């Protein structure tokens, strides 16, 4: 066994932390029951039970803080683990090779009627307002009109 939990894989750490939270919750329930019994005994028999009630109250507060801290760490660890797993699940191609981005192209064509036509893949030029230029938008091929 590795001392202090060092060297454990993430799955084992998460499992151990979950078990720790369950154990703390069970201890808190037992402390609550004992505190209720000691409070009853103090009411019934007097101040001899003041110290046990104070002790149980401090113990309950310490366990509640420990449980809150453990639950916070568990949620953080699980979230980080899941995010890391998603990153690892990406194929190496997606991580190393950016997707090919095709730059817009434009071709000028002189029509038979003497007008200039712009064939382009640019959606911006498609909306040109110049009457002597007809713009044809074709994202796939410069040979289509």
mmCIF file of C-alpha atoms in Angstrom:
data_model
loop_
_atom_site.group_PDB
_atom_site.id
_atom_site.type_symbol
_atom_site.label_atom_id
_atom_site.label_comp_id
_atom_site.label_asym_id
_atom_site.label_seq_id
_atom_site.Cartn_x
_atom_site.Cartn_y
_atom_site.Cartn_z
ATOM 1 C CA UNK A 1 0.000 0.000 0.000
ATOM 2 C CA UNK A 2 1.240 3.464 -0.829
ATOM 3 C CA UNK A 3 1.584 5.714 2.194
ATOM 4 C CA UNK A 4 -0.817 8.673 2.414
ATOM 5 C CA UNK A 5 -2.620 7.738 -0.815
ATOM 6 C CA UNK A 6 0.235 9.018 -2.997
ATOM 7 C CA UNK A 7 0.703 7.217 -6.252
ATOM 8 C CA UNK A 8 -2.909 6.010 -6.466
ATOM 9 C CA UNK A 9 -4.664 6.344 -9.798
ATOM 10 C CA UNK A 10 -7.511 8.840 -10.066
ATOM 11 C CA UNK A 11 -10.233 6.191 -9.996
ATOM 12 C CA UNK A 12 -8.955 4.754 -6.718
ATOM 13 C CA UNK A 13 -8.589 8.222 -5.182
ATOM 14 C CA UNK A 14 -12.167 9.098 -6.152
ATOM 15 C CA UNK A 15 -13.437 5.776 -4.769
ATOM 16 C CA UNK A 16 -11.515 6.238 -1.509
ATOM 17 C CA UNK A 17 -12.773 9.792 -1.139
ATOM 18 C CA UNK A 18 -16.364 8.635 -1.710
ATOM 19 C CA UNK A 19 -15.928 5.959 0.964
ATOM 20 C CA UNK A 20 -14.492 8.579 3.309
ATOM 21 C CA UNK A 21 -17.581 10.780 2.776
ATOM 22 C CA UNK A 22 -19.907 7.842 3.481
ATOM 23 C CA UNK A 23 -17.957 6.999 6.641
ATOM 24 C CA UNK A 24 -18.041 10.626 7.864
ATOM 25 C CA UNK A 25 -21.786 10.816 7.219
ATOM 26 C CA UNK A 26 -22.353 7.633 9.237
ATOM 27 C CA UNK A 27 -20.185 8.966 12.069
ATOM 28 C CA UNK A 28 -22.167 12.206 12.068
ATOM 29 C CA UNK A 29 -25.439 10.300 12.414
ATOM 30 C CA UNK A 30 -24.030 8.365 15.353
ATOM 31 C CA UNK A 31 -22.711 11.563 16.969
ATOM 32 C CA UNK A 32 -26.138 13.199 16.546
ATOM 33 C CA UNK A 33 -27.775 10.263 18.331
ATOM 34 C CA UNK A 34 -25.168 10.316 21.123
ATOM 35 C CA UNK A 35 -25.515 14.080 21.500
ATOM 36 C CA UNK A 36 -29.288 13.763 21.789
ATOM 37 C CA UNK A 37 -28.822 11.063 24.479
ATOM 38 C CA UNK A 38 -26.273 13.164 26.395
ATOM 39 C CA UNK A 39 -28.511 16.236 26.195
ATOM 40 C CA UNK A 40 -31.369 14.184 27.626
ATOM 41 C CA UNK A 41 -29.064 12.847 30.366
ATOM 42 C CA UNK A 42 -27.941 16.395 31.230
ATOM 43 C CA UNK A 43 -31.562 17.501 31.575
ATOM 44 C CA UNK A 44 -32.352 14.477 33.677
ATOM 45 C CA UNK A 45 -29.224 14.263 35.884
ATOM 46 C CA UNK A 46 -27.718 17.741 35.821
ATOM 47 C CA UNK A 47 -24.403 19.396 35.108
ATOM 48 C CA UNK A 48 -22.332 16.195 35.254
ATOM 49 C CA UNK A 49 -23.243 15.763 31.584
ATOM 50 C CA UNK A 50 -22.243 19.317 30.519
ATOM 51 C CA UNK A 51 -18.728 18.279 29.466
ATOM 52 C CA UNK A 52 -19.886 15.264 27.391
ATOM 53 C CA UNK A 53 -22.423 17.503 25.614
ATOM 54 C CA UNK A 54 -19.729 20.133 24.888
ATOM 55 C CA UNK A 55 -17.348 17.406 23.675
ATOM 56 C CA UNK A 56 -19.989 15.859 21.399
ATOM 57 C CA UNK A 57 -20.903 19.310 20.041
ATOM 58 C CA UNK A 58 -17.242 20.078 19.163
ATOM 59 C CA UNK A 59 -16.820 16.615 17.654
ATOM 60 C CA UNK A 60 -19.951 17.076 15.516
ATOM 61 C CA UNK A 61 -18.716 20.468 14.251
ATOM 62 C CA UNK A 62 -15.284 19.019 13.383
ATOM 63 C CA UNK A 63 -16.842 16.068 11.513
ATOM 64 C CA UNK A 64 -19.239 18.403 9.645
ATOM 65 C CA UNK A 65 -16.320 20.548 8.484
ATOM 66 C CA UNK A 66 -14.368 17.462 7.483
ATOM 67 C CA UNK A 67 -17.345 16.112 5.524
ATOM 68 C CA UNK A 68 -17.924 19.458 3.805
ATOM 69 C CA UNK A 69 -14.254 19.622 2.808
ATOM 70 C CA UNK A 70 -14.247 16.005 1.588
ATOM 71 C CA UNK A 71 -17.427 16.526 -0.469
ATOM 72 C CA UNK A 72 -16.027 19.718 -2.028
ATOM 73 C CA UNK A 73 -12.793 17.930 -2.929
ATOM 74 C CA UNK A 74 -14.719 14.971 -4.322
ATOM 75 C CA UNK A 75 -16.842 17.186 -6.589
ATOM 76 C CA UNK A 76 -13.758 19.099 -7.743
ATOM 77 C CA UNK A 77 -11.762 15.938 -8.360
ATOM 78 C CA UNK A 78 -14.562 14.208 -10.276
ATOM 79 C CA UNK A 79 -15.120 17.300 -12.416
ATOM 80 C CA UNK A 80 -11.413 17.624 -13.177
ATOM 81 C CA UNK A 81 -11.112 13.897 -13.876
ATOM 82 C CA UNK A 82 -14.086 13.931 -16.275
ATOM 83 C CA UNK A 83 -12.738 16.989 -18.091
ATOM 84 C CA UNK A 84 -9.299 15.384 -18.373
ATOM 85 C CA UNK A 85 -10.837 12.155 -19.643
ATOM 86 C CA UNK A 86 -12.692 14.071 -22.389
ATOM 87 C CA UNK A 87 -9.399 15.649 -23.448
ATOM 88 C CA UNK A 88 -7.707 12.267 -23.579
ATOM 89 C CA UNK A 89 -10.590 10.793 -25.563
ATOM 90 C CA UNK A 90 -9.961 13.226 -28.396
ATOM 91 C CA UNK A 91 -8.063 11.610 -31.193
ATOM 92 C CA UNK A 92 -4.472 12.682 -31.618
ATOM 93 C CA UNK A 93 -5.362 13.989 -35.066
ATOM 94 C CA UNK A 94 -7.807 16.446 -33.545
ATOM 95 C CA UNK A 95 -5.195 17.569 -31.036
ATOM 96 C CA UNK A 96 -2.256 17.926 -33.438
ATOM 97 C CA UNK A 97 -3.688 18.824 -36.825
ATOM 98 C CA UNK A 98 -5.940 21.857 -37.086
ATOM 99 C CA UNK A 99 -8.884 21.541 -39.419
ATOM 100 C CA UNK A 100 -8.140 22.797 -42.891
ATOM 101 C CA UNK A 101 -9.619 26.213 -43.496
ATOM 102 C CA UNK A 102 -10.233 27.121 -47.095
ATOM 103 C CA UNK A 103 -9.626 30.754 -47.849
ATOM 104 C CA UNK A 104 -12.172 32.517 -50.050
ATOM 105 C CA UNK A 105 -11.266 32.653 -53.724
ATOM 106 C CA UNK A 106 -12.349 34.993 -56.489
ATOM 107 C CA UNK A 107 -12.119 34.780 -60.272
ATOM 108 C CA UNK A 108 -12.912 37.557 -62.763
ATOM 109 C CA UNK A 109 -14.672 36.492 -65.966
ATOM 110 C CA UNK A 110 -15.423 38.769 -68.965
ATOM 111 C CA UNK A 111 -18.857 37.792 -70.286
ATOM 112 C CA UNK A 112 -19.828 37.862 -73.967
ATOM 113 C CA UNK A 113 -21.972 40.969 -73.368
ATOM 114 C CA UNK A 114 -18.930 42.855 -71.982
ATOM 115 C CA UNK A 115 -19.875 42.712 -68.343
ATOM 116 C CA UNK A 116 -17.455 41.623 -65.707
ATOM 117 C CA UNK A 117 -18.577 38.701 -63.527
ATOM 118 C CA UNK A 118 -16.915 37.820 -60.259
ATOM 119 C CA UNK A 119 -17.047 34.163 -59.304
ATOM 120 C CA UNK A 120 -16.208 33.891 -55.628
ATOM 121 C CA UNK A 121 -16.501 31.742 -52.545
ATOM 122 C CA UNK A 122 -16.716 34.825 -50.364
ATOM 123 C CA UNK A 123 -20.186 35.384 -48.955
ATOM 124 C CA UNK A 124 -19.282 39.038 -48.366
ATOM 125 C CA UNK A 125 -18.702 39.778 -52.066
ATOM 126 C CA UNK A 126 -21.974 38.134 -52.960
ATOM 127 C CA UNK A 127 -23.796 41.222 -51.724
ATOM 128 C CA UNK A 128 -21.836 43.825 -53.643
ATOM 129 C CA UNK A 129 -23.983 46.763 -54.771
ATOM 130 C CA UNK A 130 -21.996 47.712 -57.876
ATOM 131 C CA UNK A 131 -24.210 47.346 -60.989
ATOM 132 C CA UNK A 132 -21.351 46.676 -63.426
ATOM 133 C CA UNK A 133 -20.257 43.583 -61.442
ATOM 134 C CA UNK A 134 -22.385 40.485 -61.164
ATOM 135 C CA UNK A 135 -21.299 38.331 -58.277
ATOM 136 C CA UNK A 136 -21.923 34.633 -58.286
ATOM 137 C CA UNK A 137 -21.420 32.827 -54.972
ATOM 138 C CA UNK A 138 -20.054 29.310 -55.314
ATOM 139 C CA UNK A 139 -18.270 27.897 -52.290
ATOM 140 C CA UNK A 140 -17.199 24.674 -53.970
ATOM 141 C CA UNK A 141 -15.531 25.358 -57.239
ATOM 142 C CA UNK A 142 -14.159 28.358 -59.171
ATOM 143 C CA UNK A 143 -15.197 26.644 -62.435
ATOM 144 C CA UNK A 144 -18.932 26.873 -61.732
ATOM 145 C CA UNK A 145 -20.960 29.985 -62.589
#
